[in-house]
mmCIF file of C-alpha atoms and ligand atoms in Angstrom:
data_model
loop_
_atom_site.group_PDB
_atom_site.id
_atom_site.type_symbol
_atom_site.label_atom_id
_atom_site.label_comp_id
_atom_site.label_asym_id
_atom_site.label_seq_id
_atom_site.Cartn_x
_atom_site.Cartn_y
_atom_site.Cartn_z
ATOM 1 C CA UNK A 1 -17.386 -9.630 -6.554
ATOM 2 C CA UNK A 2 -16.010 -6.581 -4.846
ATOM 3 C CA UNK A 3 -17.147 -4.831 -1.564
ATOM 4 C CA UNK A 4 -18.268 -1.358 -1.430
ATOM 5 C CA UNK A 5 -16.608 1.068 1.078
ATOM 6 C CA UNK A 6 -18.403 2.263 4.270
ATOM 7 C CA UNK A 7 -21.280 4.733 3.852
ATOM 8 C CA UNK A 8 -20.836 7.662 6.466
ATOM 9 C CA UNK A 9 -23.396 7.079 9.267
ATOM 10 C CA UNK A 10 -24.876 10.533 8.684
ATOM 11 C CA UNK A 11 -26.701 9.437 5.649
ATOM 12 C CA UNK A 12 -30.091 7.670 6.432
ATOM 13 C CA UNK A 13 -33.011 6.455 4.403
ATOM 14 C CA UNK A 14 -36.491 7.909 4.288
ATOM 15 C CA UNK A 15 -39.152 5.701 2.564
ATOM 16 C CA UNK A 16 -36.285 3.973 0.816
ATOM 17 C CA UNK A 17 -34.739 7.014 -0.439
ATOM 18 C CA UNK A 18 -31.405 8.423 0.574
ATOM 19 C CA UNK A 19 -31.590 11.618 2.529
ATOM 20 C CA UNK A 20 -28.818 14.391 2.323
ATOM 21 C CA UNK A 21 -29.144 16.994 5.224
ATOM 22 C CA UNK A 22 -32.761 16.051 5.783
ATOM 23 C CA UNK A 23 -33.777 16.257 2.032
ATOM 24 C CA UNK A 24 -34.356 13.336 -0.230
ATOM 25 C CA UNK A 25 -31.786 12.849 -3.053
ATOM 26 C CA UNK A 26 -34.614 13.524 -5.638
ATOM 27 C CA UNK A 27 -35.374 16.781 -3.803
ATOM 28 C CA UNK A 28 -31.674 17.731 -3.995
ATOM 29 C CA UNK A 29 -31.541 16.964 -7.658
ATOM 30 C CA UNK A 30 -34.655 19.129 -8.270
ATOM 31 C CA UNK A 31 -33.017 22.022 -6.244
ATOM 32 C CA UNK A 32 -29.846 21.687 -8.353
ATOM 33 C CA UNK A 33 -31.747 21.517 -11.615
ATOM 34 C CA UNK A 34 -29.755 18.696 -13.090
ATOM 35 C CA UNK A 35 -27.358 15.867 -12.481
ATOM 36 C CA UNK A 36 -24.498 15.189 -11.969
ATOM 37 C CA UNK A 37 -24.148 17.117 -8.770
ATOM 38 C CA UNK A 38 -22.157 17.404 -5.594
ATOM 39 C CA UNK A 39 -24.217 17.964 -2.462
ATOM 40 C CA UNK A 40 -22.282 19.127 0.737
ATOM 41 C CA UNK A 41 -24.149 18.641 4.000
ATOM 42 C CA UNK A 42 -22.831 21.279 6.297
ATOM 43 C CA UNK A 43 -24.457 19.679 9.240
ATOM 44 C CA UNK A 44 -22.006 16.851 8.874
ATOM 45 C CA UNK A 45 -19.109 19.262 8.939
ATOM 46 C CA UNK A 46 -20.419 20.909 11.948
ATOM 47 C CA UNK A 47 -20.848 17.504 13.715
ATOM 48 C CA UNK A 48 -17.266 16.559 12.919
ATOM 49 C CA UNK A 49 -16.014 19.716 14.170
ATOM 50 C CA UNK A 50 -17.937 19.516 17.446
ATOM 51 C CA UNK A 51 -16.580 15.940 17.900
ATOM 52 C CA UNK A 52 -13.037 17.190 17.226
ATOM 53 C CA UNK A 53 -13.219 20.252 19.539
ATOM 54 C CA UNK A 54 -14.607 17.997 22.330
ATOM 55 C CA UNK A 55 -11.407 15.943 22.367
ATOM 56 C CA UNK A 56 -8.597 18.383 21.355
ATOM 57 C CA UNK A 57 -6.831 20.672 23.779
ATOM 58 C CA UNK A 58 -8.595 24.073 23.935
ATOM 59 C CA UNK A 59 -5.247 25.695 23.176
ATOM 60 C CA UNK A 60 -5.163 23.972 19.799
ATOM 61 C CA UNK A 61 -6.535 25.991 16.759
ATOM 62 C CA UNK A 62 -8.285 24.107 14.049
ATOM 63 C CA UNK A 63 -7.479 25.222 10.491
ATOM 64 C CA UNK A 64 -9.129 24.147 7.214
ATOM 65 C CA UNK A 65 -7.062 23.316 4.222
ATOM 66 C CA UNK A 66 -8.848 24.831 1.170
ATOM 67 C CA UNK A 67 -7.171 22.353 -1.148
ATOM 68 C CA UNK A 68 -9.717 19.660 -0.098
ATOM 69 C CA UNK A 69 -12.742 21.643 -1.298
ATOM 70 C CA UNK A 70 -12.597 25.365 -2.232
ATOM 71 C CA UNK A 71 -16.270 25.756 -3.184
ATOM 72 C CA UNK A 72 -16.978 29.391 -2.270
ATOM 73 C CA UNK A 73 -20.368 28.867 -0.434
ATOM 74 C CA UNK A 74 -18.625 26.178 1.593
ATOM 75 C CA UNK A 75 -15.721 28.484 2.424
ATOM 76 C CA UNK A 76 -18.039 31.187 3.631
ATOM 77 C CA UNK A 77 -19.687 28.612 5.838
ATOM 78 C CA UNK A 78 -16.325 27.175 7.019
ATOM 79 C CA UNK A 79 -15.064 30.694 7.964
ATOM 80 C CA UNK A 80 -17.494 30.662 10.925
ATOM 81 C CA UNK A 81 -16.624 27.206 12.021
ATOM 82 C CA UNK A 82 -12.785 26.936 12.087
ATOM 83 C CA UNK A 83 -9.996 29.147 13.439
ATOM 84 C CA UNK A 84 -8.040 29.654 10.231
ATOM 85 C CA UNK A 85 -7.614 28.771 6.543
ATOM 86 C CA UNK A 86 -4.456 27.239 5.081
ATOM 87 C CA UNK A 87 -4.068 27.918 1.330
ATOM 88 C CA UNK A 88 -1.564 26.649 -1.167
ATOM 89 C CA UNK A 89 -1.814 28.969 -4.148
ATOM 90 C CA UNK A 90 -2.674 32.579 -5.037
ATOM 91 C CA UNK A 91 -5.990 31.543 -6.222
ATOM 92 C CA UNK A 92 -6.725 29.812 -2.846
ATOM 93 C CA UNK A 93 -5.504 32.973 -1.123
ATOM 94 C CA UNK A 94 -7.905 35.036 -2.972
ATOM 95 C CA UNK A 95 -10.758 32.568 -2.274
ATOM 96 C CA UNK A 96 -9.950 32.539 1.480
ATOM 97 C CA UNK A 97 -9.896 36.349 1.572
ATOM 98 C CA UNK A 98 -13.144 36.490 -0.527
ATOM 99 C CA UNK A 99 -14.766 34.154 2.049
ATOM 100 C CA UNK A 100 -14.087 36.841 4.612
ATOM 101 C CA UNK A 101 -11.402 34.971 6.688
ATOM 102 C CA UNK A 102 -9.241 37.353 8.598
ATOM 103 C CA UNK A 103 -5.732 37.573 6.922
ATOM 104 C CA UNK A 104 -4.192 37.044 10.456
ATOM 105 C CA UNK A 105 -5.754 33.632 10.479
ATOM 106 C CA UNK A 106 -4.518 32.506 6.983
ATOM 107 C CA UNK A 107 -1.151 30.732 6.233
ATOM 108 C CA UNK A 108 0.088 30.108 2.699
ATOM 109 C CA UNK A 109 2.289 26.972 2.078
ATOM 110 C CA UNK A 110 3.263 25.150 -1.178
ATOM 111 C CA UNK A 111 6.431 24.790 -3.116
ATOM 112 C CA UNK A 112 6.971 27.200 -6.094
ATOM 113 C CA UNK A 113 5.158 30.348 -4.978
ATOM 114 C CA UNK A 114 5.836 32.888 -7.720
ATOM 115 C CA UNK A 115 6.588 36.584 -7.022
ATOM 116 C CA UNK A 116 3.032 37.716 -7.720
ATOM 117 C CA UNK A 117 1.654 35.235 -5.178
ATOM 118 C CA UNK A 118 4.352 36.284 -2.688
ATOM 119 C CA UNK A 119 3.443 39.903 -3.200
ATOM 120 C CA UNK A 120 -0.252 39.187 -2.768
ATOM 121 C CA UNK A 121 0.356 37.262 0.468
ATOM 122 C CA UNK A 122 2.629 40.081 1.825
ATOM 123 C CA UNK A 123 0.078 42.825 0.950
ATOM 124 C CA UNK A 124 -2.685 40.853 2.558
ATOM 125 C CA UNK A 125 -0.763 40.182 5.709
ATOM 126 C CA UNK A 126 -1.091 36.469 5.692
ATOM 127 C CA UNK A 127 1.732 34.145 7.044
ATOM 128 C CA UNK A 128 3.889 32.662 4.377
ATOM 129 C CA UNK A 129 5.195 29.128 5.126
ATOM 130 C CA UNK A 130 8.495 29.348 3.313
ATOM 131 C CA UNK A 131 9.575 26.254 1.484
ATOM 132 C CA UNK A 132 13.098 27.099 0.528
ATOM 133 C CA UNK A 133 16.006 29.652 1.026
ATOM 134 C CA UNK A 134 15.292 31.138 -2.377
ATOM 135 C CA UNK A 135 11.812 31.591 -1.574
ATOM 136 C CA UNK A 136 12.684 33.353 1.640
ATOM 137 C CA UNK A 137 15.061 35.618 -0.153
ATOM 138 C CA UNK A 138 12.473 36.462 -2.731
ATOM 139 C CA UNK A 139 9.858 37.103 -0.085
ATOM 140 C CA UNK A 140 12.034 39.430 1.813
ATOM 141 C CA UNK A 141 13.090 41.385 -1.244
ATOM 142 C CA UNK A 142 9.428 41.724 -2.402
ATOM 143 C CA UNK A 143 8.486 42.894 1.006
ATOM 144 C CA UNK A 144 11.274 45.392 0.941
ATOM 145 C CA UNK A 145 9.947 46.871 -2.292
ATOM 146 C CA UNK A 146 6.430 47.021 -1.031
ATOM 147 C CA UNK A 147 7.798 48.500 2.279
ATOM 148 C CA UNK A 148 5.662 46.020 4.251
ATOM 149 C CA UNK A 149 6.946 43.892 7.090
ATOM 150 C CA UNK A 150 6.320 40.335 6.102
ATOM 151 C CA UNK A 151 4.929 37.547 8.357
ATOM 152 C CA UNK A 152 7.120 34.627 7.715
ATOM 153 C CA UNK A 153 7.291 31.025 8.937
ATOM 154 C CA UNK A 154 9.345 28.032 7.798
ATOM 155 C CA UNK A 155 8.046 24.774 6.530
ATOM 156 C CA UNK A 156 10.368 22.084 7.901
ATOM 157 C CA UNK A 157 10.885 18.882 6.070
ATOM 158 C CA UNK A 158 11.255 16.516 9.032
ATOM 159 C CA UNK A 159 13.426 13.543 9.228
ATOM 160 C CA UNK A 160 10.199 11.419 9.743
ATOM 161 C CA UNK A 161 7.150 10.820 7.778
ATOM 162 C CA UNK A 162 3.575 10.018 8.763
ATOM 163 C CA UNK A 163 3.480 6.230 8.988
ATOM 164 C CA UNK A 164 0.807 4.588 6.984
ATOM 165 C CA UNK A 165 -0.298 7.808 5.329
ATOM 166 C CA UNK A 166 -1.833 7.698 1.807
ATOM 167 C CA UNK A 167 0.453 10.399 0.631
ATOM 168 C CA UNK A 168 3.781 11.002 2.288
ATOM 169 C CA UNK A 169 4.975 14.529 2.372
ATOM 170 C CA UNK A 170 7.800 14.507 4.876
ATOM 171 C CA UNK A 171 10.962 12.374 5.591
ATOM 172 C CA UNK A 172 13.788 11.980 3.120
ATOM 173 C CA UNK A 173 14.061 13.833 -0.197
ATOM 174 C CA UNK A 174 11.000 15.917 -0.760
ATOM 175 C CA UNK A 175 9.919 18.922 -2.812
ATOM 176 C CA UNK A 176 8.196 20.265 0.479
ATOM 177 C CA UNK A 177 9.745 22.327 3.098
ATOM 178 C CA UNK A 178 13.396 22.956 4.171
ATOM 179 C CA UNK A 179 15.396 20.073 5.396
ATOM 180 C CA UNK A 180 15.473 20.264 9.226
ATOM 181 C CA UNK A 181 19.252 20.634 9.611
ATOM 182 C CA UNK A 182 19.272 23.683 7.299
ATOM 183 C CA UNK A 183 16.448 25.391 9.150
ATOM 184 C CA UNK A 184 18.369 27.197 12.041
ATOM 185 C CA UNK A 185 20.463 29.205 9.598
ATOM 186 C CA UNK A 186 17.465 30.293 7.504
ATOM 187 C CA UNK A 187 15.573 31.340 10.697
ATOM 188 C CA UNK A 188 18.576 33.607 11.607
ATOM 189 C CA UNK A 189 18.427 35.105 8.155
ATOM 190 C CA UNK A 190 14.683 35.696 8.327
ATOM 191 C CA UNK A 191 14.789 37.402 11.707
ATOM 192 C CA UNK A 192 17.907 39.376 10.637
ATOM 193 C CA UNK A 193 15.912 40.749 7.714
ATOM 194 C CA UNK A 194 13.503 42.420 10.151
ATOM 195 C CA UNK A 195 10.655 40.335 8.973
ATOM 196 C CA UNK A 196 7.979 39.256 11.600
ATOM 197 C CA UNK A 197 8.972 35.714 12.523
ATOM 198 C CA UNK A 198 5.978 33.557 12.916
ATOM 199 C CA UNK A 199 7.322 30.075 13.553
ATOM 200 C CA UNK A 200 7.077 26.667 12.045
ATOM 201 C CA UNK A 201 4.827 24.392 9.689
ATOM 202 C CA UNK A 202 5.407 20.770 9.525
ATOM 203 C CA UNK A 203 3.226 18.574 7.412
ATOM 204 C CA UNK A 204 4.330 14.867 7.255
ATOM 205 C CA UNK A 205 1.546 13.276 5.250
ATOM 206 C CA UNK A 206 -2.152 12.736 4.403
ATOM 207 C CA UNK A 207 -5.009 10.262 4.884
ATOM 208 C CA UNK A 208 -3.916 8.224 7.796
ATOM 209 C CA UNK A 209 -6.429 6.202 9.776
ATOM 210 C CA UNK A 210 -3.800 5.245 12.338
ATOM 211 C CA UNK A 211 -4.193 7.325 15.448
ATOM 212 C CA UNK A 212 -0.924 5.957 16.944
ATOM 213 C CA UNK A 213 1.003 7.046 13.832
ATOM 214 C CA UNK A 214 -0.573 10.530 14.030
ATOM 215 C CA UNK A 215 0.336 10.765 17.837
ATOM 216 C CA UNK A 216 3.957 9.696 16.994
ATOM 217 C CA UNK A 217 4.211 12.371 14.250
ATOM 218 C CA UNK A 218 2.869 15.121 16.478
ATOM 219 C CA UNK A 219 5.173 14.087 19.211
ATOM 220 C CA UNK A 220 8.209 13.945 16.926
ATOM 221 C CA UNK A 221 7.143 17.351 15.539
ATOM 222 C CA UNK A 222 7.011 18.966 18.983
ATOM 223 C CA UNK A 223 10.408 17.531 19.859
ATOM 224 C CA UNK A 224 11.915 18.821 16.692
ATOM 225 C CA UNK A 225 10.425 22.259 17.064
ATOM 226 C CA UNK A 226 11.728 22.396 20.691
ATOM 227 C CA UNK A 227 15.064 21.505 19.327
ATOM 228 C CA UNK A 228 14.902 24.293 16.576
ATOM 229 C CA UNK A 229 13.899 26.772 19.231
ATOM 230 C CA UNK A 230 16.957 25.920 21.192
ATOM 231 C CA UNK A 231 19.202 25.842 18.344
ATOM 232 C CA UNK A 232 17.962 29.167 17.045
ATOM 233 C CA UNK A 233 17.571 30.828 20.350
ATOM 234 C CA UNK A 234 14.449 32.390 18.709
ATOM 235 C CA UNK A 235 10.834 32.284 20.240
ATOM 236 C CA UNK A 236 8.303 30.165 18.438
ATOM 237 C CA UNK A 237 5.233 32.317 18.228
ATOM 238 C CA UNK A 238 3.237 29.742 16.292
ATOM 239 C CA UNK A 239 3.539 26.078 15.245
ATOM 240 C CA UNK A 240 1.452 24.309 12.723
ATOM 241 C CA UNK A 241 1.502 20.595 13.591
ATOM 242 C CA UNK A 242 0.136 19.468 10.230
ATOM 243 C CA UNK A 243 -2.758 17.090 9.979
ATOM 244 C CA UNK A 244 -3.117 13.826 7.965
ATOM 245 C CA UNK A 245 -6.292 12.782 9.565
ATOM 246 C CA UNK A 246 -7.851 10.220 7.178
ATOM 247 C CA UNK A 247 -11.507 9.108 6.495
ATOM 248 C CA UNK A 248 -12.661 5.627 5.729
ATOM 249 C CA UNK A 249 -13.076 5.156 2.040
ATOM 250 C CA UNK A 250 -12.867 1.387 1.500
ATOM 251 C CA UNK A 251 -14.280 -1.744 2.864
ATOM 252 C CA UNK A 252 -12.421 -2.714 6.074
ATOM 253 C CA UNK A 253 -11.399 0.866 6.832
ATOM 254 C CA UNK A 254 -12.371 2.125 10.308
ATOM 255 C CA UNK A 255 -12.780 5.654 11.347
ATOM 256 C CA UNK A 256 -9.725 7.471 12.848
ATOM 257 C CA UNK A 257 -9.746 7.452 16.668
ATOM 258 C CA UNK A 258 -9.584 11.162 17.400
ATOM 259 C CA UNK A 259 -10.046 10.659 21.040
ATOM 260 C CA UNK A 260 -6.690 8.932 21.279
ATOM 261 C CA UNK A 261 -5.078 11.803 19.298
ATOM 262 C CA UNK A 262 -6.689 14.375 21.513
ATOM 263 C CA UNK A 263 -5.706 12.744 24.774
ATOM 264 C CA UNK A 264 -1.995 12.422 23.669
ATOM 265 C CA UNK A 265 -1.912 15.951 22.408
ATOM 266 C CA UNK A 266 -3.319 17.281 25.805
ATOM 267 C CA UNK A 267 -0.635 15.275 27.501
ATOM 268 C CA UNK A 268 2.183 16.536 25.096
ATOM 269 C CA UNK A 269 0.951 20.221 25.371
ATOM 270 C CA UNK A 270 0.862 20.134 29.123
ATOM 271 C CA UNK A 271 4.429 18.905 29.282
ATOM 272 C CA UNK A 272 5.900 21.240 26.855
ATOM 273 C CA UNK A 273 9.527 22.212 26.677
ATOM 274 C CA UNK A 274 9.987 25.774 28.186
ATOM 275 C CA UNK A 275 10.883 27.226 24.744
ATOM 276 C CA UNK A 276 7.312 26.442 23.551
ATOM 277 C CA UNK A 277 5.534 27.634 26.627
ATOM 278 C CA UNK A 278 3.986 30.688 24.757
ATOM 279 C CA UNK A 279 3.633 29.073 21.418
ATOM 280 C CA UNK A 280 0.169 28.870 19.744
ATOM 281 C CA UNK A 281 -0.581 25.511 18.029
ATOM 282 C CA UNK A 282 -2.704 24.600 15.202
ATOM 283 C CA UNK A 283 -3.588 21.556 13.214
ATOM 284 C CA UNK A 284 -4.666 21.744 9.467
ATOM 285 C CA UNK A 285 -7.340 19.451 8.133
ATOM 286 C CA UNK A 286 -8.925 19.099 4.788
ATOM 287 C CA UNK A 287 -10.717 15.813 3.960
ATOM 288 C CA UNK A 288 -11.496 14.870 7.617
ATOM 289 C CA UNK A 289 -13.645 18.009 8.007
ATOM 290 C CA UNK A 290 -15.387 18.008 4.612
ATOM 291 C CA UNK A 291 -14.761 14.593 2.844
ATOM 292 C CA UNK A 292 -17.719 12.575 4.414
ATOM 293 C CA UNK A 293 -20.126 15.610 4.052
ATOM 294 C CA UNK A 294 -20.194 15.323 0.208
ATOM 295 C CA UNK A 295 -22.301 13.121 -1.945
ATOM 296 C CA UNK A 296 -21.981 12.884 -5.778
ATOM 297 C CA UNK A 297 -25.285 12.096 -7.406
ATOM 298 C CA UNK A 298 -25.313 10.785 -10.985
ATOM 299 C CA UNK A 299 -28.204 9.523 -13.040
ATOM 300 C CA UNK A 300 -28.266 6.163 -14.810
ATOM 301 C CA UNK A 301 -28.537 6.682 -18.633
ATOM 302 C CA UNK A 302 -28.120 3.205 -19.794
ATOM 303 C CA UNK A 303 -27.867 -0.387 -18.544
ATOM 304 C CA UNK A 304 -26.185 -2.896 -20.786
ATOM 305 C CA UNK A 305 -24.848 -6.384 -20.784
ATOM 306 C CA UNK A 306 -21.432 -7.477 -22.182
ATOM 307 C CA UNK A 307 -20.177 -11.171 -21.928
ATOM 308 C CA UNK A 308 -22.546 -11.876 -19.190
ATOM 309 C CA UNK A 309 -21.601 -8.810 -16.975
ATOM 310 C CA UNK A 310 -23.837 -5.798 -16.391
ATOM 311 C CA UNK A 311 -22.625 -2.281 -16.977
ATOM 312 C CA UNK A 312 -24.597 0.607 -15.460
ATOM 313 C CA UNK A 313 -23.678 3.844 -17.363
ATOM 314 C CA UNK A 314 -24.223 7.045 -15.622
ATOM 315 C CA UNK A 315 -24.267 10.746 -16.648
ATOM 316 C CA UNK A 316 -21.214 11.350 -14.400
ATOM 317 C CA UNK A 317 -17.725 9.901 -14.203
ATOM 318 C CA UNK A 318 -14.102 10.462 -13.521
ATOM 319 C CA UNK A 319 -14.137 13.971 -14.931
ATOM 320 C CA UNK A 320 -15.901 14.879 -11.707
ATOM 321 C CA UNK A 321 -14.834 12.124 -9.339
ATOM 322 C CA UNK A 322 -11.381 11.065 -10.380
ATOM 323 C CA UNK A 323 -10.671 9.731 -6.853
ATOM 324 C CA UNK A 324 -13.527 7.312 -6.868
ATOM 325 C CA UNK A 325 -12.382 5.942 -10.176
ATOM 326 C CA UNK A 326 -9.143 4.893 -8.473
ATOM 327 C CA UNK A 327 -6.958 7.253 -10.483
ATOM 328 C CA UNK A 328 -5.901 9.860 -7.781
ATOM 329 C CA UNK A 329 -3.197 8.663 -5.505
ATOM 330 C CA UNK A 330 -4.265 5.046 -5.145
ATOM 331 C CA UNK A 331 -2.282 1.965 -6.182
ATOM 332 C CA UNK A 332 -5.023 -0.530 -6.081
ATOM 333 C CA UNK A 333 -8.447 0.330 -7.401
ATOM 334 C CA UNK A 334 -11.070 -0.384 -4.705
ATOM 335 C CA UNK A 335 -14.659 0.698 -4.584
ATOM 336 C CA UNK A 336 -15.716 3.910 -2.836
ATOM 337 C CA UNK A 337 -18.832 3.713 -0.724
ATOM 338 C CA UNK A 338 -21.708 3.913 -3.270
ATOM 339 C CA UNK A 339 -25.473 3.300 -3.254
ATOM 340 C CA UNK A 340 -28.523 3.528 -5.423
ATOM 341 C CA UNK A 341 -30.074 6.607 -3.889
ATOM 342 C CA UNK A 342 -33.632 5.954 -4.862
ATOM 343 C CA UNK A 343 -33.283 2.284 -3.651
ATOM 344 C CA UNK A 344 -31.405 3.015 -0.485
ATOM 345 C CA UNK A 345 -31.447 -0.019 1.802
ATOM 346 C CA UNK A 346 -33.280 -2.219 -0.878
ATOM 347 C CA UNK A 347 -32.372 -5.789 -1.236
ATOM 348 C CA UNK A 348 -29.225 -6.664 -3.158
ATOM 349 C CA UNK A 349 -29.465 -8.208 -6.706
ATOM 350 C CA UNK A 350 -28.058 -11.583 -7.045
ATOM 351 C CA UNK A 351 -25.404 -10.552 -9.546
ATOM 352 C CA UNK A 352 -22.677 -7.780 -9.359
ATOM 353 C CA UNK A 353 -23.046 -4.720 -11.518
ATOM 354 C CA UNK A 354 -20.352 -2.416 -12.767
ATOM 355 C CA UNK A 355 -21.132 1.263 -12.425
ATOM 356 C CA UNK A 356 -19.256 3.405 -15.014
ATOM 357 C CA UNK A 357 -19.084 6.928 -16.213
ATOM 358 C CA UNK A 358 -19.798 8.198 -19.713
ATOM 359 C CA UNK A 359 -16.198 8.989 -20.769
ATOM 360 C CA UNK A 360 -14.528 7.011 -23.619
ATOM 361 C CA UNK A 361 -11.778 5.461 -21.472
ATOM 362 C CA UNK A 362 -11.866 2.147 -19.489
ATOM 363 C CA UNK A 363 -10.387 4.127 -16.518
ATOM 364 C CA UNK A 364 -13.935 5.593 -16.037
ATOM 365 C CA UNK A 365 -15.281 3.191 -13.501
ATOM 366 C CA UNK A 366 -17.071 4.312 -10.298
ATOM 367 C CA UNK A 367 -17.521 0.769 -8.923
ATOM 368 C CA UNK A 368 -16.300 -2.588 -9.975
ATOM 369 C CA UNK A 369 -18.535 -5.661 -9.595
ATOM 370 C CA UNK A 370 -20.666 -3.928 -6.994
ATOM 371 C CA UNK A 371 -23.334 -5.765 -5.021
ATOM 372 C CA UNK A 372 -26.230 -3.440 -5.281
ATOM 373 C CA UNK A 373 -29.977 -3.447 -5.767
ATOM 374 C CA UNK A 374 -30.876 -4.062 -9.352
ATOM 375 C CA UNK A 375 -30.234 -0.905 -11.295
ATOM 376 C CA UNK A 376 -32.580 0.624 -13.923
ATOM 377 C CA UNK A 377 -32.265 3.532 -16.322
ATOM 378 C CA UNK A 378 -33.351 6.656 -14.452
ATOM 379 C CA UNK A 379 -32.069 5.438 -11.116
ATOM 380 C CA UNK A 380 -29.795 7.832 -9.186
ATOM 381 C CA UNK A 381 -26.351 6.583 -8.085
ATOM 382 C CA UNK A 382 -24.770 8.249 -5.010
ATOM 383 C CA UNK A 383 -21.034 8.153 -4.499
ATOM 384 C CA UNK A 384 -20.084 8.950 -0.906
ATOM 385 C CA UNK A 385 -16.949 10.582 0.619
ATOM 386 C CA UNK A 386 -17.200 13.038 -2.248
ATOM 387 C CA UNK A 387 -16.774 16.191 -0.263
ATOM 388 C CA UNK A 388 -12.924 16.308 -0.525
ATOM 389 C CA UNK A 389 -10.887 16.026 -3.674
ATOM 390 C CA UNK A 390 -13.921 15.487 -5.843
ATOM 391 C CA UNK A 391 -14.910 18.377 -8.012
ATOM 392 C CA UNK A 392 -11.686 20.245 -7.340
ATOM 393 C CA UNK A 393 -9.356 17.446 -8.029
ATOM 394 C CA UNK A 394 -10.964 16.089 -11.235
ATOM 395 C CA UNK A 395 -10.360 16.874 -14.869
ATOM 396 C CA UNK A 396 -13.675 18.442 -15.549
ATOM 397 C CA UNK A 397 -12.847 19.582 -19.086
ATOM 398 C CA UNK A 398 -11.867 16.010 -20.216
ATOM 399 C CA UNK A 399 -14.361 14.902 -22.932
ATOM 400 C CA UNK A 400 -16.247 18.065 -22.766
ATOM 401 C CA UNK A 401 -19.280 17.045 -20.665
ATOM 402 C CA UNK A 402 -18.664 20.066 -18.427
ATOM 403 C CA UNK A 403 -18.737 20.539 -14.674
ATOM 404 C CA UNK A 404 -21.110 19.061 -12.075
ATOM 405 C CA UNK A 405 -23.403 21.288 -10.113
ATOM 406 C CA UNK A 406 -22.255 21.966 -6.523
ATOM 407 C CA UNK A 407 -24.525 22.933 -3.684
ATOM 408 C CA UNK A 408 -24.780 23.187 0.046
ATOM 409 C CA UNK A 409 -27.652 21.385 1.686
HETATM 410 C C1 PLP B 501 -2.964 18.489 1.204
HETATM 411 C C2 PLP B 501 -2.631 19.276 2.437
HETATM 412 C C3 PLP B 501 -3.485 19.393 3.500
HETATM 413 C C4 PLP B 501 -4.869 18.742 3.617
HETATM 414 O O1 PLP B 501 -4.773 17.284 3.529
HETATM 415 P P1 PLP B 501 -6.000 16.409 3.946
HETATM 416 O O2 PLP B 501 -5.541 14.992 3.578
HETATM 417 O O3 PLP B 501 -7.156 16.922 3.059
HETATM 418 O O4 PLP B 501 -6.371 16.668 5.259
HETATM 419 C C5 PLP B 501 -3.111 20.149 4.571
HETATM 420 N N1 PLP B 501 -1.864 20.737 4.571
HETATM 421 C C6 PLP B 501 -1.001 20.689 3.612
HETATM 422 C C7 PLP B 501 0.277 21.426 3.669
HETATM 423 C C8 PLP B 501 -1.317 19.858 2.477
HETATM 424 O O5 PLP B 501 -0.503 19.799 1.476
#
C-alpha cells in the first residue's frame, strides 16, 4: 500500500464532489465537452501571489517562468498578475509577446539560442540572458546587422547549487550559464560592444521545499554578484536571483516556508553592498505559482482484476501527465495527490487500487496501490498538482490519443 500525496487545501468538496474554482468537477467536464482535461483555477494562482507579495520585499519583482505552463489564456491572465515573464525559447518569446507582456519585462534564458531566436529577441527588445561567450558574440553581431542596441545580461553558472533541489542547475560542470570566473571578461566585452548592459541571472535549481537552502542560495548569489560588480567595475542594473520554490507533491512533503525566505531577503536587501544599491531584483517562479492551481480530470473506462489486484483504467495517462507517472525527473516513483472527484471525501475501500492510463506501456501508471474509495466505471479521477509541467511536458502524440482539453476556471 502506498500513500497518496497532499491535495492542495484550495480544493474542497460540495455534496461529495470535488469543486474546482467553485464549480463541481462534473460541471467543469461539461464545460470542457470531454475528458481528459486540465482545469486551471486562477483564484489559486492569485492567492499564492498575494501570499508571496505579502512576505517579499517590495523592491523584489516577481516573474513567471513560462516553461511551467504556457497555455495562452493562462498567460494572458498572468500578465496582469506578475511583474515580468521569463522565456526559454523563441516559441515562448512569441507566446509572451502575444499575451501582451511588455518586452521590457521579458527576459530570455536557455542554452543554445539560435540566430533566429536571438534576432527575434533583439528586435522585440527583450533582455537576453547570455549563456556562453559564443552566444554573446553572435548576439552582438546580429544586433549590429539589425542596427539595434541589444539588451544583454549574463547568466552565471555559480560555484554553488540549490541544496535539496529536485533538479540542479548550477554548481560544477553544467550546460547552463557562464562559469563565474569567466564572467568579468565577458561583461567587459559586452559593455565594450556598446550593448545595453542589463546585469546578471543566476538560477541554481528547481523544486526545493527547504527554505533555508533557498535563503543560502540567494545570499550566495548576492555575494557573488557584489563580487562581480567589484571585479568588473560595472554597475548592475538588474539581478535575477532565480527561484527554485517547490510545491508538495508527495506524502510527507510540507509546503515551502515563504515567510522565512521573505524575511531573509528583506534583511539581505537592506544590507546590500554599495555596488548593488541601485540594482533592481527579481525572482522567477514557475511551478510554485501555477502548479497547485491545476487539476487533471480523467474518466474511468474500465476496472479489472489481475492476480488479485485491481486496475482502474482511465481515458488519460502519461501522454498528458508524464510527471505524475513518475517519468519526469524523479528517481523513485511515488504517488501524486489524487482523488476520485465524484466520491471526494468518501470512505476508503479496504483494498488498494492501481490507477493507470490507457497507453500500452507499463510506465503508464497514475497511482500505485492507492487507498481510495471503491472506483467504478464512469468515475472521474482527479490528479492534483497538474498546473505545472503537465500538458506542456508530456508526450501528447505518444500512442495517438491526442491532447487533453485545457481550460481556466
Ligand atoms: C525551469 C526554470 C524555471 C522554472 O522552474 P520552476 O521549478 O517551475 O519554478 C525558472 N527559471 C529557469 C532558468 C528555469 O530553467
